[in-house]
Amino acid sequence: MKIELASSYGFCFGVKRAINIAQKYENSATMGPLIHNEDEINRLKKDFNVGLYSNLSDVKPEDTVIIRTHGIPKDELKELKKTTKKVINATCPFVTTPQNIVKNMSKEGYSIVIFGDINHPEVKGVMSYATDIEDVHIILCKEDLKNLKFKKSKIACVAQTTKKKETYLEIVNELILKNKEVRVFNTICDATFENQDAARDISIKADVMIVIGGKSSSNTKQLHSICLENCKDSYLIENEQDLEISWFKDKKFCGITAGASTPDWVIQKVINKIEGFKL
Amino acid sequence: MKIELASSYGFCFGVKRAINIAQKYENSATMGPLIHNEDEINRLKKDFNVGLYSNLSDVKPEDTVIIRTHGIPKDELKELKKTTKKVINATCPFVTTPQNIVKNMSKEGYSIVIFGDINHPEVKGVMSYATDIEDVHIILCKEDLKNLKFKKSKIACVAQTTKKKETYLEIVNELILKNKEVRVFNTICDATFENQDAARDISIKADVMIVIGGKSSSNTKQLHSICLENCKDSYLIENEQDLEISWFKDKKFCGITAGASTPDWVIQKVINKIEGFKL
């Protein structure tokens, strides 16, 4: 069986940057998981003693606290800065962009549409920057637009950085047909685009696809959904322990891709294990 | 054979308004054809002595000049106002909107994309309002985007009021994927939308479709193209003289629609003639 990696996969700019920051600040702690990958977070704890806070109330004034790549809500950041002066911002710059857009567009009198998961930390952070939170609408598909009531006739749209571009266009098209002005910001990050395009290309050729990434990682789930469109035997795994030998029986071409928070060392372990299978 | 009119057809708000203005100003002249319908222009000449100028240089200081529904370029309007003080603006308010958008967006530092016919008077007028004419790009389909070079990273889009919404979305989608900010103004007018939707509905049921309108009328050509998608025997005519009896042989359902510049009296003559055919 041939094993091939997608032409673009894994760590994006923002994740690489955040890990570099965390490695620089030994003995610090992150506010929420730095990235959506438990294995890498465990490595940072083991090798650099980077801890993890889930609650703002646990932070102590002497702590150095790193903001996660996904960002945090505006008020939490303010609160955090009151507790400790040592706040290091590892928010991905591509996430800071939609935060600023929402802030400015909301001020300029636009109703805000965010294409994203309401429970995702990035979206919680982005929406918090609106001046009128009641006129921010978080949706997952064009059908969600049906019962929305906008306060303004002008709409500004942003997307969670890791969402699927096709669905974003569907939403935007529906908005354009029904509103006089729609200001569309393409905030889906290029790395996401590239990984998505490469996943599409390789999954067309593969008869089994392995998508490696955290179970809560939005961009990994998108990659899995794209692979499933082209290759029904597409599996989402966190690491090599999730692999099952039966998936590869009688297969000729195994494609591999990985989410933006998946470190290379995890990917390598997966490849080693598949290569070791006696099929 | 059953004959049925589309549920929405013919005169739009802007055309009705322009004709009312012309009827009010007897012995005036229009700058270019007031609307794209020769029969109606002949009627205005005959009943109200409304003349027609093709060249600015022919206008005399004592003339009352009416600006056509499609508007005219900014500099021509300025020139015209120098020649005569009696300038009556019958530009459709839905055309004034994209003129103002192009003016403002160009000032705010956006590259401008206009979805429309470069030779159509409306488009010539709209584009003339840009402060940087070299950064205005007139296109007819998404393929036309390929070789464009924008001066700015932010794009503002408007559409000729009578264009097809599906093609506009195709263009806009391509722009969104390739640019960080696309400000989309839905300037296709509702009457156009309604006539297009109604033409689609009736042409699905019809086995012969008659589309009545001026040969230079953009919105009439759109209606014809929509009808052709659903009914191969769709004919574009200017008036009842263009009808051929052979079109109706063995047909069961004749659908009728008309462009936004087609007066009811022309439509009625067409229906009368079809009803009179001995099939």
Coordinates of C-alpha atoms in Angstrom, one line a residue:
Chain A
M1 CA 0.0 0.0 0.0
K2 CA 1.2 3.4 -1.0
I3 CA 1.2 6.1 1.8
E4 CA 1.2 9.7 0.8
L5 CA 0.9 13.0 2.7
A6 CA -1.3 15.8 1.4
S7 CA 0.7 18.5 -0.4
S8 CA -0.2 20.9 2.5
Y9 CA -1.1 19.8 6.0
G10 CA -0.6 20.4 9.7
F11 CA 0.8 23.3 11.7
C12 CA -0.3 26.7 10.5
F13 CA 1.5 30.0 11.1
G14 CA -0.5 30.9 14.2
V15 CA 0.1 27.5 15.9
K16 CA 3.8 27.6 15.2
R17 CA 4.0 31.1 16.6
A18 CA 2.0 30.2 19.7
I19 CA 4.2 27.2 20.4
N20 CA 7.3 29.3 20.0
I21 CA 5.9 31.8 22.5
A22 CA 5.0 29.0 25.0
Q23 CA 8.5 27.5 24.7
K24 CA 10.0 30.9 25.4
Y25 CA 8.0 31.4 28.6
E26 CA 8.9 28.4 30.7
N27 CA 6.8 27.9 33.9
S28 CA 4.0 30.0 32.5
A29 CA 0.3 28.9 32.1
T30 CA -2.1 29.3 29.2
M31 CA -5.7 30.6 29.6
G32 CA -7.6 27.7 28.1
P33 CA -5.8 25.1 25.9
L34 CA -3.1 26.9 23.8
I35 CA -4.1 24.9 20.7
H36 CA -6.5 22.0 20.1
N37 CA -4.0 19.2 20.5
E38 CA -3.7 17.4 23.8
D39 CA -0.5 15.6 22.9
E40 CA 1.3 18.8 22.1
I41 CA -0.1 20.5 25.3
N42 CA 1.3 17.5 27.3
R43 CA 4.7 17.9 25.7
L44 CA 4.8 21.7 26.6
K45 CA 3.9 20.8 30.2
K46 CA 6.5 18.0 30.4
D47 CA 9.4 19.9 28.6
F48 CA 8.6 23.5 29.5
N49 CA 6.3 23.3 32.5
V50 CA 3.6 25.3 30.7
G51 CA 0.5 24.9 32.8
L52 CA -3.2 25.3 31.9
Y53 CA -5.9 27.5 33.5
S54 CA -9.6 26.9 32.8
N55 CA -10.9 29.5 35.1
L56 CA -10.0 33.2 35.4
S57 CA -10.5 33.0 39.2
D58 CA -7.6 30.5 39.5
V59 CA -5.0 33.0 38.1
K60 CA -2.6 34.5 40.7
P61 CA -0.9 37.9 40.4
E62 CA 2.6 36.4 40.1
D63 CA 1.5 34.2 37.1
T64 CA 2.7 34.7 33.5
V65 CA -0.4 33.9 31.5
I66 CA -0.4 33.2 27.7
I67 CA -3.6 33.9 25.7
R68 CA -4.5 30.9 23.5
T69 CA -4.2 31.0 19.7
H70 CA -8.1 31.3 19.5
G71 CA -8.1 34.4 21.6
I72 CA -10.4 35.1 24.5
P73 CA -13.4 37.4 25.0
K74 CA -12.6 41.1 25.5
D75 CA -13.9 41.3 29.1
E76 CA -12.0 38.2 30.1
L77 CA -8.8 39.8 28.7
K78 CA -9.5 43.0 30.7
E79 CA -10.2 41.0 33.9
L80 CA -7.0 39.0 33.3
K81 CA -4.9 42.1 32.9
K82 CA -6.3 43.3 36.3
T83 CA -5.1 40.1 38.0
T84 CA -1.6 39.9 36.5
K85 CA 0.6 42.3 34.6
K86 CA 2.3 39.4 32.9
V87 CA -0.1 38.7 30.0
I88 CA 1.4 37.3 26.8
N89 CA -0.8 37.4 23.8
A90 CA -0.5 34.3 21.5
T91 CA -3.7 35.0 19.8
C92 CA -3.2 34.1 16.1
P93 CA -3.0 37.4 14.1
F94 CA -5.5 35.9 11.7
V95 CA -7.9 35.8 14.6
T96 CA -7.1 39.3 15.8
T97 CA -8.3 40.5 12.3
P98 CA -11.9 39.4 12.6
Q99 CA -11.9 40.7 16.3
N100 CA -11.0 44.1 14.9
I101 CA -13.4 43.9 12.0
V102 CA -16.3 43.1 14.3
K103 CA -15.3 46.0 16.6
N104 CA -15.1 48.5 13.7
M105 CA -18.1 47.3 11.7
S106 CA -20.3 47.3 14.8
K107 CA -19.2 50.8 15.6
E108 CA -19.9 51.9 12.0
G109 CA -23.5 50.7 12.3
Y110 CA -23.4 47.3 10.6
S111 CA -25.3 44.2 11.7
I112 CA -22.8 41.4 12.2
V113 CA -22.9 37.9 10.9
I114 CA -20.3 35.4 12.0
F115 CA -20.1 32.1 10.2
G116 CA -18.8 29.8 13.0
D117 CA -19.5 27.6 16.0
I118 CA -21.1 29.5 18.8
N119 CA -19.3 27.2 21.3
H120 CA -15.8 27.6 19.7
P121 CA -13.5 29.8 21.8
E122 CA -12.4 31.8 18.7
V123 CA -16.0 32.8 18.0
K124 CA -16.7 33.6 21.6
G125 CA -13.7 35.9 21.5
V126 CA -14.6 37.5 18.1
M127 CA -18.2 38.2 18.9
S128 CA -17.3 39.9 22.2
Y129 CA -15.8 42.8 20.3
A130 CA -19.1 44.0 19.0
T131 CA -20.5 47.1 20.5
D132 CA -24.1 45.8 20.2
I133 CA -23.9 42.2 21.1
E134 CA -27.7 41.7 20.3
D135 CA -27.1 42.5 16.7
V136 CA -24.4 39.8 16.3
H137 CA -25.7 36.6 14.6
I138 CA -23.7 33.4 14.7
I139 CA -24.7 30.9 12.1
L140 CA -23.4 27.6 10.7
C141 CA -25.3 27.4 7.4
K142 CA -27.5 29.5 5.1
E143 CA -30.6 27.8 6.6
D144 CA -29.8 29.5 9.9
L145 CA -30.4 32.9 8.2
K146 CA -34.1 32.2 7.9
N147 CA -35.3 33.6 11.3
L148 CA -32.7 36.2 11.8
K149 CA -33.8 39.8 12.4
F150 CA -31.1 42.4 11.7
K151 CA -31.3 45.8 13.3
K152 CA -29.5 47.4 10.3
S153 CA -29.9 47.3 6.6
K154 CA -26.1 46.9 6.1
I155 CA -24.5 43.6 7.0
A156 CA -20.9 42.9 7.7
C157 CA -19.7 39.2 7.6
V158 CA -16.7 37.4 9.0
A159 CA -16.0 33.7 9.2
Q160 CA -14.3 31.7 11.8
T161 CA -10.7 31.3 10.4
T162 CA -11.0 27.5 10.0
K163 CA -14.4 27.2 8.3
K164 CA -15.2 25.8 4.9
K165 CA -15.2 28.5 2.1
E166 CA -18.0 26.9 0.1
T167 CA -20.4 27.2 3.0
Y168 CA -19.3 30.7 3.7
L169 CA -20.1 31.7 0.1
E170 CA -23.6 30.0 0.3
I171 CA -24.3 32.2 3.4
V172 CA -23.0 35.3 1.8
N173 CA -24.9 34.8 -1.4
E174 CA -28.2 34.5 0.5
L175 CA -27.4 37.7 2.4
I176 CA -26.5 39.6 -0.8
L177 CA -29.8 38.7 -2.4
K178 CA -31.8 39.9 0.5
N179 CA -29.8 43.1 1.6
K180 CA -28.7 46.2 0.0
E181 CA -25.1 46.1 1.2
V182 CA -23.1 43.2 2.4
R183 CA -19.5 43.8 3.4
V184 CA -17.7 40.4 3.1
F185 CA -14.4 39.9 4.9
N186 CA -12.6 36.8 3.9
T187 CA -11.2 35.8 7.2
I188 CA -10.8 32.1 6.5
C189 CA -7.0 31.8 6.8
D190 CA -4.9 30.8 3.8
A191 CA -3.3 27.8 5.6
T192 CA -6.9 26.5 6.1
F193 CA -7.6 27.0 2.4
E194 CA -4.4 25.3 1.4
N195 CA -4.9 22.3 3.7
Q196 CA -8.5 22.0 2.5
D197 CA -7.6 22.1 -1.2
A198 CA -4.8 19.6 -0.7
A199 CA -7.1 17.3 1.4
R200 CA -9.6 17.5 -1.5
D201 CA -6.9 16.6 -4.1
I202 CA -5.5 13.6 -2.2
S203 CA -8.8 12.2 -1.0
I204 CA -9.9 11.9 -4.7
K205 CA -7.0 9.5 -5.4
A206 CA -7.0 7.7 -2.0
D207 CA -9.0 4.6 -1.1
V208 CA -8.4 5.2 2.6
M209 CA -7.8 8.6 4.2
I210 CA -6.3 9.3 7.7
V211 CA -7.1 12.8 9.1
I212 CA -5.0 13.5 12.2
G213 CA -6.1 16.1 14.7
G214 CA -7.8 17.0 18.0
K215 CA -11.4 16.0 18.4
S216 CA -12.4 19.6 19.3
S217 CA -10.4 21.1 16.4
S218 CA -12.7 22.8 14.0
N219 CA -10.3 22.8 11.1
T220 CA -9.6 19.1 11.5
K221 CA -13.3 18.3 11.4
Q222 CA -13.5 20.4 8.2
L223 CA -10.7 18.4 6.6
H224 CA -12.4 15.1 7.6
S225 CA -15.7 16.3 6.1
I226 CA -14.0 17.2 2.8
C227 CA -12.2 13.8 2.7
L228 CA -15.5 12.0 3.3
E229 CA -17.0 13.7 0.2
N230 CA -14.4 11.9 -1.9
C231 CA -13.4 8.9 0.0
K232 CA -15.9 7.1 2.2
D233 CA -13.1 5.3 4.2
S234 CA -11.9 8.5 5.8
Y235 CA -11.0 8.3 9.5
L236 CA -10.4 11.1 12.0
I237 CA -7.8 10.2 14.7
E238 CA -6.0 12.0 17.5
N239 CA -2.8 10.0 17.3
E240 CA -1.4 6.6 16.3
Q241 CA -3.3 4.8 19.2
D242 CA -6.6 5.3 17.4
L243 CA -5.5 3.4 14.3
E244 CA -7.2 0.1 13.4
I245 CA -5.4 -2.4 11.1
S246 CA -8.8 -3.4 9.5
W247 CA -9.1 0.0 7.8
F248 CA -6.2 -0.7 5.6
K249 CA -7.1 -4.3 4.4
D250 CA -7.0 -4.5 0.6
K251 CA -6.3 -0.8 0.2
K252 CA -3.9 0.5 -2.4
F253 CA -3.5 4.2 -1.6
C254 CA -3.5 5.7 1.9
G255 CA -3.7 9.5 2.0
I256 CA -2.7 11.4 5.1
T257 CA -3.6 14.9 6.2
A258 CA -3.5 16.7 9.5
G259 CA -5.2 19.7 11.2
A260 CA -3.5 23.0 11.9
S261 CA -2.7 22.1 15.5
T262 CA -1.2 18.6 14.8
P263 CA 2.6 18.5 15.4
D264 CA 4.8 16.7 12.9
W265 CA 6.0 14.3 15.6
V266 CA 2.4 13.0 16.0
I267 CA 2.0 12.6 12.2
Q268 CA 5.3 10.7 12.0
K269 CA 4.2 8.3 14.7
V270 CA 1.0 7.6 12.7
I271 CA 3.0 7.0 9.5
N272 CA 5.4 4.7 11.3
K273 CA 2.6 2.6 12.8
I274 CA 0.8 2.3 9.4
E275 CA 4.0 1.3 7.7
G276 CA 4.5 -1.4 10.4
F277 CA 1.1 -3.0 9.8
K278 CA 1.4 -6.5 8.3
L279 CA -1.5 -6.4 5.8
Chain B
M1 CA -53.8 27.6 -27.3
K2 CA -53.8 29.2 -23.8
I3 CA -52.2 32.6 -23.6
E4 CA -50.9 33.8 -20.2
L5 CA -49.0 36.8 -19.0
A6 CA -46.1 36.4 -16.5
S7 CA -47.2 37.3 -12.9
S8 CA -44.8 40.3 -13.1
Y9 CA -43.8 42.0 -16.4
G10 CA -43.2 45.3 -18.1
F11 CA -42.9 48.8 -16.9
C12 CA -40.8 49.3 -13.8
F13 CA -41.0 52.2 -11.3
G14 CA -38.2 54.2 -13.0
V15 CA -39.7 53.9 -16.5
K16 CA -43.2 54.9 -15.3
R17 CA -41.6 57.9 -13.5
A18 CA -39.6 59.0 -16.6
I19 CA -42.6 58.8 -18.9
N20 CA -44.7 60.9 -16.4
I21 CA -41.9 63.5 -16.4
A22 CA -41.7 63.6 -20.2
Q23 CA -45.5 64.0 -20.5
K24 CA -45.3 66.9 -18.0
Y25 CA -42.6 68.7 -20.1
E26 CA -44.3 69.1 -23.5
N27 CA -41.9 70.4 -26.3
S28 CA -38.9 69.3 -24.4
A29 CA -36.1 66.9 -25.6
T30 CA -34.4 63.9 -24.1
M31 CA -30.6 63.5 -24.0
G32 CA -30.4 60.0 -25.6
P33 CA -33.5 57.8 -25.8
L34 CA -35.5 58.2 -22.6
I35 CA -36.1 54.5 -22.4
H36 CA -35.2 51.5 -24.6
N37 CA -38.5 51.4 -26.5
E38 CA -38.9 53.0 -29.9
D39 CA -42.7 52.7 -30.0
E40 CA -43.1 54.6 -26.8
I41 CA -40.6 57.2 -27.8
N42 CA -42.5 57.8 -31.0
R43 CA -45.7 58.1 -29.0
L44 CA -44.1 60.8 -26.7
K45 CA -43.0 62.6 -29.9
K46 CA -46.4 62.4 -31.5
D47 CA -48.6 63.2 -28.5
F48 CA -46.3 65.5 -26.4
N49 CA -43.7 66.7 -29.0
V50 CA -40.8 65.3 -26.9
G51 CA -37.7 65.4 -29.1
L52 CA -34.5 63.5 -28.9
Y53 CA -30.9 64.7 -28.9
S54 CA -28.0 62.4 -29.6
N55 CA -25.2 65.0 -29.3
L56 CA -24.6 67.5 -26.6
S57 CA -23.5 70.0 -29.2
D58 CA -27.0 70.1 -30.7
V59 CA -28.5 71.4 -27.5
K60 CA -29.6 75.1 -27.5
P61 CA -29.7 77.4 -24.4
E62 CA -33.5 77.7 -24.7
D63 CA -34.1 73.9 -24.6
T64 CA -35.6 71.9 -21.8
V65 CA -33.6 68.7 -21.7
I66 CA -34.6 65.6 -19.9
I67 CA -31.9 63.1 -18.7
R68 CA -32.8 59.6 -19.7
T69 CA -33.7 56.9 -17.2
H70 CA -30.2 55.3 -17.6
G71 CA -28.4 58.5 -16.6
I72 CA -25.5 60.1 -18.4
P73 CA -21.8 60.5 -17.6
K74 CA -21.0 63.1 -14.9
D75 CA -19.0 65.4 -17.3
E76 CA -21.8 65.4 -19.9
L77 CA -24.3 66.4 -17.2
K78 CA -21.9 69.3 -16.2
E79 CA -21.5 70.3 -19.8
L80 CA -25.3 70.1 -20.4
K81 CA -26.0 72.3 -17.4
K82 CA -23.6 74.9 -18.8
T83 CA -25.6 75.0 -22.1
T84 CA -29.1 75.2 -20.7
K85 CA -30.5 75.9 -17.2
K86 CA -33.5 73.8 -17.9
V87 CA -32.2 70.3 -17.2
I88 CA -34.8 67.8 -15.8
N89 CA -33.3 64.7 -14.3
A90 CA -35.4 61.5 -15.1
T91 CA -32.5 59.2 -14.1
C92 CA -34.1 56.2 -12.3
P93 CA -33.4 56.6 -8.6
F94 CA -32.2 52.9 -8.7
V95 CA -29.5 54.1 -11.1
T96 CA -28.5 57.1 -9.1
T97 CA -27.7 54.7 -6.2
P98 CA -24.8 52.9 -8.0
Q99 CA -23.6 56.3 -9.3
N100 CA -23.3 57.5 -5.7
I101 CA -21.8 54.2 -4.4
V102 CA -19.1 54.3 -7.1
K103 CA -18.4 58.0 -6.2
N104 CA -18.1 57.2 -2.4
M105 CA -16.3 53.9 -2.6
S106 CA -13.8 55.3 -5.1
K107 CA -13.2 58.2 -2.6
E108 CA -12.8 55.8 0.3
G109 CA -10.0 53.9 -1.6
Y110 CA -11.8 50.9 -3.0
S111 CA -11.1 49.3 -6.4
I112 CA -14.4 49.3 -8.3
V113 CA -15.9 46.3 -10.1
I114 CA -19.1 47.0 -12.2
F115 CA -21.0 44.0 -13.5
G116 CA -22.5 45.3 -16.7
D117 CA -22.1 46.1 -20.4
I118 CA -19.4 48.6 -21.1
N119 CA -21.4 50.0 -24.0
H120 CA -24.7 50.5 -22.0
P121 CA -25.5 54.1 -21.2
E122 CA -26.3 53.2 -17.6
V123 CA -22.8 51.7 -17.1
K124 CA -21.1 54.6 -18.9
G125 CA -22.9 56.9 -16.4
V126 CA -22.1 54.9 -13.3
M127 CA -18.4 54.5 -14.0
S128 CA -18.0 58.2 -14.7
Y129 CA -18.5 58.9 -11.0
A130 CA -15.3 57.2 -9.9
T131 CA -12.4 59.4 -8.8
D132 CA -9.9 57.0 -10.3
I133 CA -11.3 55.8 -13.6
E134 CA -8.3 53.5 -14.2
D135 CA -9.3 51.4 -11.2
V136 CA -12.8 50.8 -12.4
H137 CA -13.3 47.4 -14.0
I138 CA -16.4 46.6 -16.1
I139 CA -17.0 42.9 -16.5
L140 CA -19.7 40.6 -17.8
C141 CA -18.8 37.3 -16.2
K142 CA -16.4 35.8 -13.7
E143 CA -14.0 34.7 -16.5
D144 CA -13.4 38.5 -17.1
L145 CA -11.8 38.7 -13.7
K146 CA -8.8 36.6 -14.7
N147 CA -6.5 39.4 -16.1
L148 CA -7.7 42.2 -13.9
K149 CA -5.2 44.1 -11.8
F150 CA -6.7 46.0 -8.9
K151 CA -4.8 48.9 -7.4
K152 CA -6.3 48.3 -3.9
S153 CA -6.8 45.3 -1.7
K154 CA -10.4 46.3 -1.0
I155 CA -13.0 45.8 -3.7
A156 CA -16.4 47.4 -4.0
C157 CA -18.9 45.9 -6.4
V158 CA -22.1 47.2 -8.0
A159 CA -24.2 45.7 -10.8
Q160 CA -26.0 47.3 -13.7
T161 CA -29.6 47.4 -12.4
T162 CA -30.9 45.0 -15.0
K163 CA -28.4 42.2 -14.8
K164 CA -28.9 38.6 -13.8
K165 CA -28.4 38.0 -10.1
E166 CA -26.9 34.5 -10.6
T167 CA -24.0 35.8 -12.7
Y168 CA -23.5 38.6 -10.2
L169 CA -23.1 36.1 -7.4
E170 CA -20.6 34.1 -9.5
I171 CA -18.5 37.2 -9.9
V172 CA -18.7 38.2 -6.3
N173 CA -17.8 34.7 -5.1
E174 CA -14.7 34.7 -7.2
L175 CA -13.7 38.1 -5.8
I176 CA -14.4 37.0 -2.1
L177 CA -12.1 34.0 -2.5
K178 CA -9.3 36.1 -3.8
N179 CA -9.5 39.3 -1.8
K180 CA -9.6 40.2 1.9
E181 CA -12.6 42.6 1.7
V182 CA -15.4 42.7 -0.8
R183 CA -18.1 45.2 -0.3
V184 CA -21.1 44.0 -2.3
F185 CA -23.9 46.3 -3.2
N186 CA -27.0 44.7 -4.5
T187 CA -28.0 47.2 -7.1
I188 CA -30.0 44.9 -9.3
C189 CA -33.5 46.4 -9.0
D190 CA -36.3 44.6 -7.4
A191 CA -38.6 45.0 -10.5
T192 CA -35.9 43.3 -12.5
F193 CA -35.7 40.5 -9.9
E194 CA -39.5 40.1 -10.0
N195 CA -39.8 40.1 -13.7
Q196 CA -36.9 37.6 -13.9
D197 CA -38.5 35.2 -11.3
A198 CA -41.9 35.4 -13.0
A199 CA -40.3 34.8 -16.5
R200 CA -38.6 31.7 -15.1
D201 CA -41.8 30.4 -13.6
I202 CA -44.0 30.8 -16.7
S203 CA -41.3 29.6 -19.2
I204 CA -41.1 26.3 -17.3
K205 CA -44.8 25.7 -18.1
A206 CA -44.9 27.3 -21.6
D207 CA -44.2 25.5 -24.9
V208 CA -43.8 28.9 -26.7
M209 CA -42.6 32.1 -25.0
I210 CA -42.9 35.7 -26.3
V211 CA -40.6 38.3 -24.8
I212 CA -41.6 41.8 -25.8
G213 CA -39.0 44.6 -25.5
G214 CA -36.5 46.9 -27.3
K215 CA -33.6 45.1 -29.0
S216 CA -31.1 47.3 -27.1
S217 CA -32.9 46.7 -23.8
S218 CA -30.6 44.9 -21.4
N219 CA -33.3 43.7 -19.1
T220 CA -35.4 42.4 -22.0
K221 CA -32.4 40.4 -23.2
Q222 CA -32.0 38.9 -19.7
L223 CA -35.6 37.8 -19.7
H224 CA -35.1 36.2 -23.1
S225 CA -32.1 34.3 -21.9
I226 CA -33.9 33.1 -18.8
C227 CA -36.9 31.9 -20.9
L228 CA -34.6 30.1 -23.4
E229 CA -33.2 28.1 -20.5
N230 CA -36.6 26.6 -19.9
C231 CA -38.4 26.9 -23.2
K232 CA -36.4 26.5 -26.5
D233 CA -39.1 28.2 -28.5
S234 CA -38.7 31.6 -26.8
Y235 CA -38.8 34.7 -29.2
L236 CA -37.7 38.2 -28.5
I237 CA -39.9 40.8 -30.4
E238 CA -40.2 44.6 -30.4
N239 CA -43.9 44.7 -31.2
E240 CA -46.7 42.7 -32.9
Q241 CA -45.2 43.2 -36.4
D242 CA -42.4 40.8 -35.5
L243 CA -44.8 37.9 -34.7
E244 CA -44.8 34.9 -37.0
I245 CA -47.7 32.5 -37.1
S246 CA -45.5 29.4 -37.5
W247 CA -44.2 29.8 -34.0
F248 CA -47.6 28.9 -32.5
K249 CA -48.3 25.9 -34.7
D250 CA -49.3 22.9 -32.4
K251 CA -48.5 24.8 -29.3
K252 CA -50.7 24.5 -26.2
F253 CA -49.4 27.2 -23.8
C254 CA -48.1 30.6 -24.9
G255 CA -46.3 32.5 -22.1
I256 CA -45.8 36.3 -22.4
T257 CA -43.5 38.6 -20.7
A258 CA -42.1 42.1 -21.4
G259 CA -39.1 44.2 -20.5
A260 CA -39.2 47.1 -18.1
S261 CA -39.5 49.7 -21.0
T262 CA -42.4 48.0 -22.8
P263 CA -45.7 49.9 -22.5
D264 CA -48.9 48.0 -21.8
W265 CA -50.4 49.2 -25.1
V266 CA -47.6 47.4 -27.1
I267 CA -48.2 44.2 -25.0
Q268 CA -52.0 44.4 -25.6
K269 CA -51.4 44.7 -29.4
V270 CA -49.2 41.5 -29.3
I271 CA -51.8 39.6 -27.4
N272 CA -54.6 40.7 -29.8
K273 CA -52.6 39.6 -32.8
I274 CA -51.8 36.2 -31.3
E275 CA -55.4 35.7 -30.4
G276 CA -56.4 36.5 -33.9
F277 CA -54.2 33.8 -35.5
K278 CA -56.1 31.0 -37.1
L279 CA -54.0 28.0 -36.0

